[in-house]
Amino acid sequence: MKRIYILLIVFTIQFAQAQQQDLLRANRLFDKTYYSEAIPLYEIISLKNQSADVIKNLGDCYYYTNQYDKAHAQYSLLIQSKNKELNEDFYFKYAETLKAKGKYTEANTVLQNYYQASNNSAAIEKLEKEIKNLSNVNAIGERFEIVNLALNTANSEFGGVVLGDNLIFAAVKKKPNLFDKTYRWNNEGYLNLVSIPLKNRNAKDSIVTYFSKELKSPMHESNAVFTKDGKTMYFTRNNYSNGKRGKDSNKVSNIQIFRAELLNDKWTNITSLPFNSPGYSVEHPALSPDEKTLYFASDMPGTKGSFDIFSVSVDGLTYGLPINLGENVNTSKREQFPFVSNDNKLYFSSNGRESYGGLDIFVSDIQNTTFSKASNVGLPVNSGYDDFAFYIDSDTKEGYFSSDRPGGKGKDDIYSLKETKELLIEDCKQYIAGIITDVDSHLALENAVVILKNSANQEVGKAITAADGKFSFSAACESKYLLLVSKENYTQNSKSLTISKERNKSNDGSMEIRSQEIIKREEQLAADKLKAAELVALEQKRKADENALKQKKKEDAIALESKKVAELAAIQQLKADKLIADKKQKEAAEARKKERTAAIVAAEKDVIKDKDRLIIKTDPIYFDYNMWYIRKESKKILNRVVELMNKYPEMVVEIGSHTDNRGNAKFNENLSQKRADATRNYILEQGIPKDRIQAKGYGESVPIVKCIPDDSCDEEQHELNRRSEFVIKNL
């Protein structure tokens, strides 16, 4: 067991030592810029070792080999770790990886946040200007038509220039030999200058040939430029002479510019220029139109950053001292690949200015020995990747450039270009224009003064209208303005305007003003009208008062009548209600009466129903002939009636006395009434209240048996008609 532990410890130590050796080897390769060789080592190491140095170096390897997606992933890990040691160079490269992904806003935000955290107000101001400049370039739209040439391969091709009927460019051998050296920065073969007839540059089966076997070496050759007579050329090559490779103190073979002459159709007298040095690179030669100035890129002492563009005077085989072109061209970052067109414009690539990402192509006007501030040449030549080696014929507006953008055939491809739009870079602006007119006549007003003020209330424009009343101002986008208009003997007016970010939009600032003279006339007219109106109003008030009084009386009369009608209606309603109540009461009384009647009829055998009447059935009451006093035997019969009326105190009885139809009808009526009265008097004498007993003499008017003529009935029938009836009227 002890041996196993010892073996494990030894193995662990050996593994750790091996890892440490791999890291040391990867770091050595990284320091020598052998990035492609360092990548697989760092990838393995990063599985176990996530230190900031490992992640950063791996990200830088990806970055310098233009693998921006992979570089972004590594840089993002460092961002997430919130490493406080990350410097401006790191954030710059991280922003570049974001631009390669098209995330320009996020890229700008990353830099802004870093500068703010560093309290670097100058850098923030510079960045804001660059964002604005690039926005102005974007506004132009696509300035070029571009085509990926058919001559491109899966390897690198770049730096195309025209020589006679041929296109000369740098390329990597399609199928390198087994023992061919590779460039350890990107693991490609070394570059050579090759040539293809211009007519074949877009042929699918295009074949390139070495431009010159005399120039070919085991090192890089690229970026050739030729004098107009085609007899002298300058090109870029690694420090290489007499079959030997020159190196600096770090064993790096820097780039130099060489000159060659065409003699007997062969390029000979290959000479390194006198301002070359083993200690720094000099590259990418370009000639001025008069061939008296040579431009190049170098990281020699005196640069503002990584690589700067320099110029040097040329007089035959004599060269002046290199001169840095200054801040209008060079920045603290990298400027390379200069080219000067026949119309004296310097084109070059830079990643230190407002860019779409990676190297972008810029242009500066050459004015004697000065250079205008460089401008981005725009889309679609520039992209989020490296765009470089720009060449253009200023007469035909056609040329070439190189790029490693996605969608190409290889790592670097050559594209043809045709410039279709002028590079006119302007700040976003709009226009405020309009016409000043008279409010009343709507005619244009001459000599009106229009003043434009900004949001700080500062006057930024002034115009005096002509006969057409028109005025116009330029205005900055995304701003607020105030327009003021005035004219002698006229009112003033103003108008506020908010300008959007849409370019070249025209905003209407038209306004109307009024003549003071017309206003005075109107005021006088208004005063006159007011007086007239006051008189009319007084008269109208008088009439209105009269009408109001009449109306009041009318309304009072109507109200009184309405009140009477209402009172009458109320009375009628009361009567109706009373009738209904009486009816209900009567019906209730009738119902009670019926109930009592039924009860009395059931209880009293002397009380019977006779059709719709209720009567007390008694024995006949006889009176002496033509007499009406009560006979003794009749009193007994009447006592039964008194008995019933005493038993039922609410009972009201009508005594109905009837005669036969013999004799005079009037006499019979009087006789029957006297008999009824006599009967009533007897009952009253028995203590029955007078309001409970009624007496009615019917004479011969209500016979039981109709005797017509009177001798048609016998005595018995006449006796039936001579009767006294006791009708119960109320219970």
JSON list of N, CA, C and O in Angstrom, two decimals, residues 229-259:
[
{"chain": "A", "resi": 229, "resn": "ASP", "atom": "N", "xyz": [6.71, 53.06, -65.43]},
{"chain": "A", "resi": 229, "resn": "ASP", "atom": "CA", "xyz": [7.34, 52.41, -66.59]},
{"chain": "A", "resi": 229, "resn": "ASP", "atom": "C", "xyz": [7.48, 50.92, -66.40]},
{"chain": "A", "resi": 229, "resn": "ASP", "atom": "O", "xyz": [7.90, 50.20, -67.32]},
{"chain": "A", "resi": 230, "resn": "GLY", "atom": "N", "xyz": [7.09, 50.41, -65.21]},
{"chain": "A", "resi": 230, "resn": "GLY", "atom": "CA", "xyz": [7.13, 48.98, -64.96]},
{"chain": "A", "resi": 230, "resn": "GLY", "atom": "C", "xyz": [8.50, 48.40, -64.79]},
{"chain": "A", "resi": 230, "resn": "GLY", "atom": "O", "xyz": [8.66, 47.17, -64.75]},
{"chain": "A", "resi": 231, "resn": "LYS", "atom": "N", "xyz": [9.53, 49.24, -64.63]},
{"chain": "A", "resi": 231, "resn": "LYS", "atom": "CA", "xyz": [10.91, 48.74, -64.57]},
{"chain": "A", "resi": 231, "resn": "LYS", "atom": "C", "xyz": [11.47, 48.69, -63.14]},
{"chain": "A", "resi": 231, "resn": "LYS", "atom": "O", "xyz": [12.55, 48.15, -62.94]},
{"chain": "A", "resi": 232, "resn": "THR", "atom": "N", "xyz": [10.76, 49.29, -62.22]},
{"chain": "A", "resi": 232, "resn": "THR", "atom": "CA", "xyz": [11.21, 49.25, -60.82]},
{"chain": "A", "resi": 232, "resn": "THR", "atom": "C", "xyz": [10.03, 48.82, -59.95]},
{"chain": "A", "resi": 232, "resn": "THR", "atom": "O", "xyz": [8.88, 49.24, -60.17]},
{"chain": "A", "resi": 233, "resn": "MET", "atom": "N", "xyz": [10.32, 48.01, -58.98]},
{"chain": "A", "resi": 233, "resn": "MET", "atom": "CA", "xyz": [9.27, 47.59, -58.05]},
{"chain": "A", "resi": 233, "resn": "MET", "atom": "C", "xyz": [9.79, 47.62, -56.62]},
{"chain": "A", "resi": 233, "resn": "MET", "atom": "O", "xyz": [11.01, 47.52, -56.37]},
{"chain": "A", "resi": 234, "resn": "TYR", "atom": "N", "xyz": [8.86, 47.81, -55.72]},
{"chain": "A", "resi": 234, "resn": "TYR", "atom": "CA", "xyz": [9.13, 47.68, -54.29]},
{"chain": "A", "resi": 234, "resn": "TYR", "atom": "C", "xyz": [8.20, 46.60, -53.76]},
{"chain": "A", "resi": 234, "resn": "TYR", "atom": "O", "xyz": [7.04, 46.49, -54.19]},
{"chain": "A", "resi": 235, "resn": "PHE", "atom": "N", "xyz": [8.68, 45.79, -52.85]},
{"chain": "A", "resi": 235, "resn": "PHE", "atom": "CA", "xyz": [7.83, 44.74, -52.30]},
{"chain": "A", "resi": 235, "resn": "PHE", "atom": "C", "xyz": [8.26, 44.45, -50.86]},
{"chain": "A", "resi": 235, "resn": "PHE", "atom": "O", "xyz": [9.34, 44.86, -50.41]},
{"chain": "A", "resi": 236, "resn": "THR", "atom": "N", "xyz": [7.44, 43.70, -50.17]},
{"chain": "A", "resi": 236, "resn": "THR", "atom": "CA", "xyz": [7.68, 43.36, -48.77]},
{"chain": "A", "resi": 236, "resn": "THR", "atom": "C", "xyz": [8.21, 41.94, -48.69]},
{"chain": "A", "resi": 236, "resn": "THR", "atom": "O", "xyz": [7.70, 41.02, -49.36]},
{"chain": "A", "resi": 237, "resn": "ARG", "atom": "N", "xyz": [9.23, 41.77, -47.86]},
{"chain": "A", "resi": 237, "resn": "ARG", "atom": "CA", "xyz": [9.80, 40.43, -47.64]},
{"chain": "A", "resi": 237, "resn": "ARG", "atom": "C", "xyz": [10.35, 40.40, -46.22]},
{"chain": "A", "resi": 237, "resn": "ARG", "atom": "O", "xyz": [10.77, 41.41, -45.67]},
{"chain": "A", "resi": 238, "resn": "ASN", "atom": "N", "xyz": [10.40, 39.21, -45.63]},
{"chain": "A", "resi": 238, "resn": "ASN", "atom": "CA", "xyz": [11.09, 39.06, -44.36]},
{"chain": "A", "resi": 238, "resn": "ASN", "atom": "C", "xyz": [12.57, 39.43, -44.53]},
{"chain": "A", "resi": 238, "resn": "ASN", "atom": "O", "xyz": [13.12, 39.38, -45.63]},
{"chain": "A", "resi": 239, "resn": "ASN", "atom": "N", "xyz": [13.19, 39.77, -43.42]},
{"chain": "A", "resi": 239, "resn": "ASN", "atom": "CA", "xyz": [14.61, 40.11, -43.42]},
{"chain": "A", "resi": 239, "resn": "ASN", "atom": "C", "xyz": [15.40, 38.89, -43.94]},
{"chain": "A", "resi": 239, "resn": "ASN", "atom": "O", "xyz": [15.65, 37.92, -43.22]},
{"chain": "A", "resi": 240, "resn": "TYR", "atom": "N", "xyz": [15.76, 38.97, -45.22]},
{"chain": "A", "resi": 240, "resn": "TYR", "atom": "CA", "xyz": [16.39, 37.81, -45.86]},
{"chain": "A", "resi": 240, "resn": "TYR", "atom": "C", "xyz": [17.36, 38.32, -46.91]},
{"chain": "A", "resi": 240, "resn": "TYR", "atom": "O", "xyz": [16.99, 39.13, -47.78]},
{"chain": "A", "resi": 241, "resn": "SER", "atom": "N", "xyz": [18.60, 37.85, -46.84]},
{"chain": "A", "resi": 241, "resn": "SER", "atom": "CA", "xyz": [19.60, 38.32, -47.80]},
{"chain": "A", "resi": 241, "resn": "SER", "atom": "C", "xyz": [20.67, 37.26, -47.97]},
{"chain": "A", "resi": 241, "resn": "SER", "atom": "O", "xyz": [21.13, 36.66, -46.98]},
{"chain": "A", "resi": 242, "resn": "ASN", "atom": "N", "xyz": [21.02, 37.06, -49.23]},
{"chain": "A", "resi": 242, "resn": "ASN", "atom": "CA", "xyz": [22.07, 36.10, -49.57]},
{"chain": "A", "resi": 242, "resn": "ASN", "atom": "C", "xyz": [21.80, 34.72, -48.97]},
{"chain": "A", "resi": 242, "resn": "ASN", "atom": "O", "xyz": [22.69, 34.05, -48.44]},
{"chain": "A", "resi": 243, "resn": "GLY", "atom": "N", "xyz": [20.52, 34.35, -49.03]},
{"chain": "A", "resi": 243, "resn": "GLY", "atom": "CA", "xyz": [20.15, 33.02, -48.56]},
{"chain": "A", "resi": 243, "resn": "GLY", "atom": "C", "xyz": [20.11, 32.88, -47.07]},
{"chain": "A", "resi": 243, "resn": "GLY", "atom": "O", "xyz": [19.92, 31.77, -46.54]},
{"chain": "A", "resi": 244, "resn": "LYS", "atom": "N", "xyz": [20.25, 33.99, -46.37]},
{"chain": "A", "resi": 244, "resn": "LYS", "atom": "CA", "xyz": [20.22, 33.92, -44.90]},
{"chain": "A", "resi": 244, "resn": "LYS", "atom": "C", "xyz": [19.07, 34.76, -44.34]},
{"chain": "A", "resi": 244, "resn": "LYS", "atom": "O", "xyz": [18.76, 35.83, -44.87]},
{"chain": "A", "resi": 245, "resn": "ARG", "atom": "N", "xyz": [18.49, 34.27, -43.30]},
{"chain": "A", "resi": 245, "resn": "ARG", "atom": "CA", "xyz": [17.35, 34.93, -42.63]},
{"chain": "A", "resi": 245, "resn": "ARG", "atom": "C", "xyz": [17.88, 35.78, -41.48]},
{"chain": "A", "resi": 245, "resn": "ARG", "atom": "O", "xyz": [18.54, 35.28, -40.58]},
{"chain": "A", "resi": 246, "resn": "GLY", "atom": "N", "xyz": [17.58, 37.09, -41.53]},
{"chain": "A", "resi": 246, "resn": "GLY", "atom": "CA", "xyz": [18.00, 37.97, -40.45]},
{"chain": "A", "resi": 246, "resn": "GLY", "atom": "C", "xyz": [17.00, 37.99, -39.31]},
{"chain": "A", "resi": 246, "resn": "GLY", "atom": "O", "xyz": [15.79, 37.91, -39.53]},
{"chain": "A", "resi": 247, "resn": "LYS", "atom": "N", "xyz": [17.49, 38.10, -38.09]},
{"chain": "A", "resi": 247, "resn": "LYS", "atom": "CA", "xyz": [16.61, 38.08, -36.91]},
{"chain": "A", "resi": 247, "resn": "LYS", "atom": "C", "xyz": [17.00, 39.19, -35.95]},
{"chain": "A", "resi": 247, "resn": "LYS", "atom": "O", "xyz": [18.14, 39.66, -35.95]},
{"chain": "A", "resi": 248, "resn": "ASP", "atom": "N", "xyz": [16.01, 39.59, -35.14]},
{"chain": "A", "resi": 248, "resn": "ASP", "atom": "CA", "xyz": [16.30, 40.59, -34.11]},
{"chain": "A", "resi": 248, "resn": "ASP", "atom": "C", "xyz": [16.73, 39.89, -32.84]},
{"chain": "A", "resi": 248, "resn": "ASP", "atom": "O", "xyz": [16.96, 38.66, -32.82]},
{"chain": "A", "resi": 249, "resn": "SER", "atom": "N", "xyz": [16.83, 40.64, -31.75]},
{"chain": "A", "resi": 249, "resn": "SER", "atom": "CA", "xyz": [17.31, 40.08, -30.48]},
{"chain": "A", "resi": 249, "resn": "SER", "atom": "C", "xyz": [16.37, 39.01, -29.92]},
{"chain": "A", "resi": 249, "resn": "SER", "atom": "O", "xyz": [16.78, 38.19, -29.10]},
{"chain": "A", "resi": 250, "resn": "ASN", "atom": "N", "xyz": [15.08, 39.05, -30.36]},
{"chain": "A", "resi": 250, "resn": "ASN", "atom": "CA", "xyz": [14.12, 38.03, -29.92]},
{"chain": "A", "resi": 250, "resn": "ASN", "atom": "C", "xyz": [14.00, 36.89, -30.90]},
{"chain": "A", "resi": 250, "resn": "ASN", "atom": "O", "xyz": [13.06, 36.10, -30.84]},
{"chain": "A", "resi": 251, "resn": "LYS", "atom": "N", "xyz": [14.96, 36.83, -31.85]},
{"chain": "A", "resi": 251, "resn": "LYS", "atom": "CA", "xyz": [14.98, 35.80, -32.88]},
{"chain": "A", "resi": 251, "resn": "LYS", "atom": "C", "xyz": [13.76, 35.87, -33.79]},
{"chain": "A", "resi": 251, "resn": "LYS", "atom": "O", "xyz": [13.27, 34.85, -34.28]},
{"chain": "A", "resi": 252, "resn": "VAL", "atom": "N", "xyz": [13.24, 37.08, -33.98]},
{"chain": "A", "resi": 252, "resn": "VAL", "atom": "CA", "xyz": [12.11, 37.30, -34.89]},
{"chain": "A", "resi": 252, "resn": "VAL", "atom": "C", "xyz": [12.65, 37.91, -36.17]},
{"chain": "A", "resi": 252, "resn": "VAL", "atom": "O", "xyz": [13.44, 38.86, -36.15]},
{"chain": "A", "resi": 253, "resn": "SER", "atom": "N", "xyz": [12.21, 37.34, -37.28]},
{"chain": "A", "resi": 253, "resn": "SER", "atom": "CA", "xyz": [12.63, 37.86, -38.59]},
{"chain": "A", "resi": 253, "resn": "SER", "atom": "C", "xyz": [11.62, 38.92, -39.01]},
{"chain": "A", "resi": 253, "resn": "SER", "atom": "O", "xyz": [10.52, 38.61, -39.47]},
{"chain": "A", "resi": 254, "resn": "ASN", "atom": "N", "xyz": [11.98, 40.19, -38.82]},
{"chain": "A", "resi": 254, "resn": "ASN", "atom": "CA", "xyz": [11.06, 41.28, -39.14]},
{"chain": "A", "resi": 254, "resn": "ASN", "atom": "C", "xyz": [10.91, 41.47, -40.64]},
{"chain": "A", "resi": 254, "resn": "ASN", "atom": "O", "xyz": [11.68, 40.93, -41.45]},
{"chain": "A", "resi": 255, "resn": "ILE", "atom": "N", "xyz": [9.88, 42.27, -40.99]},
{"chain": "A", "resi": 255, "resn": "ILE", "atom": "CA", "xyz": [9.57, 42.52, -42.39]},
{"chain": "A", "resi": 255, "resn": "ILE", "atom": "C", "xyz": [10.37, 43.72, -42.87]},
{"chain": "A", "resi": 255, "resn": "ILE", "atom": "O", "xyz": [10.56, 44.70, -42.14]},
{"chain": "A", "resi": 256, "resn": "GLN", "atom": "N", "xyz": [10.81, 43.67, -44.15]},
{"chain": "A", "resi": 256, "resn": "GLN", "atom": "CA", "xyz": [11.53, 44.78, -44.74]},
{"chain": "A", "resi": 256, "resn": "GLN", "atom": "C", "xyz": [11.00, 45.05, -46.15]},
{"chain": "A", "resi": 256, "resn": "GLN", "atom": "O", "xyz": [10.31, 44.21, -46.74]},
{"chain": "A", "resi": 257, "resn": "ILE", "atom": "N", "xyz": [11.33, 46.24, -46.66]},
{"chain": "A", "resi": 257, "resn": "ILE", "atom": "CA", "xyz": [10.96, 46.58, -48.03]},
{"chain": "A", "resi": 257, "resn": "ILE", "atom": "C", "xyz": [12.21, 46.45, -48.91]},
{"chain": "A", "resi": 257, "resn": "ILE", "atom": "O", "xyz": [13.30, 46.93, -48.55]},
{"chain": "A", "resi": 258, "resn": "PHE", "atom": "N", "xyz": [12.01, 45.78, -50.04]},
{"chain": "A", "resi": 258, "resn": "PHE", "atom": "CA", "xyz": [13.09, 45.58, -51.00]},
{"chain": "A", "resi": 258, "resn": "PHE", "atom": "C", "xyz": [12.75, 46.26, -52.32]},
{"chain": "A", "resi": 258, "resn": "PHE", "atom": "O", "xyz": [11.57, 46.43, -52.67]},
{"chain": "A", "resi": 259, "resn": "ARG", "atom": "N", "xyz": [13.80, 46.62, -53.02]},
{"chain": "A", "resi": 259, "resn": "ARG", "atom": "CA", "xyz": [13.66, 47.23, -54.35]},
{"chain": "A", "resi": 259, "resn": "ARG", "atom": "C", "xyz": [14.24, 46.26, -55.37]},
{"chain": "A", "resi": 259, "resn": "ARG", "atom": "O", "xyz": [15.25, 45.59, -55.13]}
]
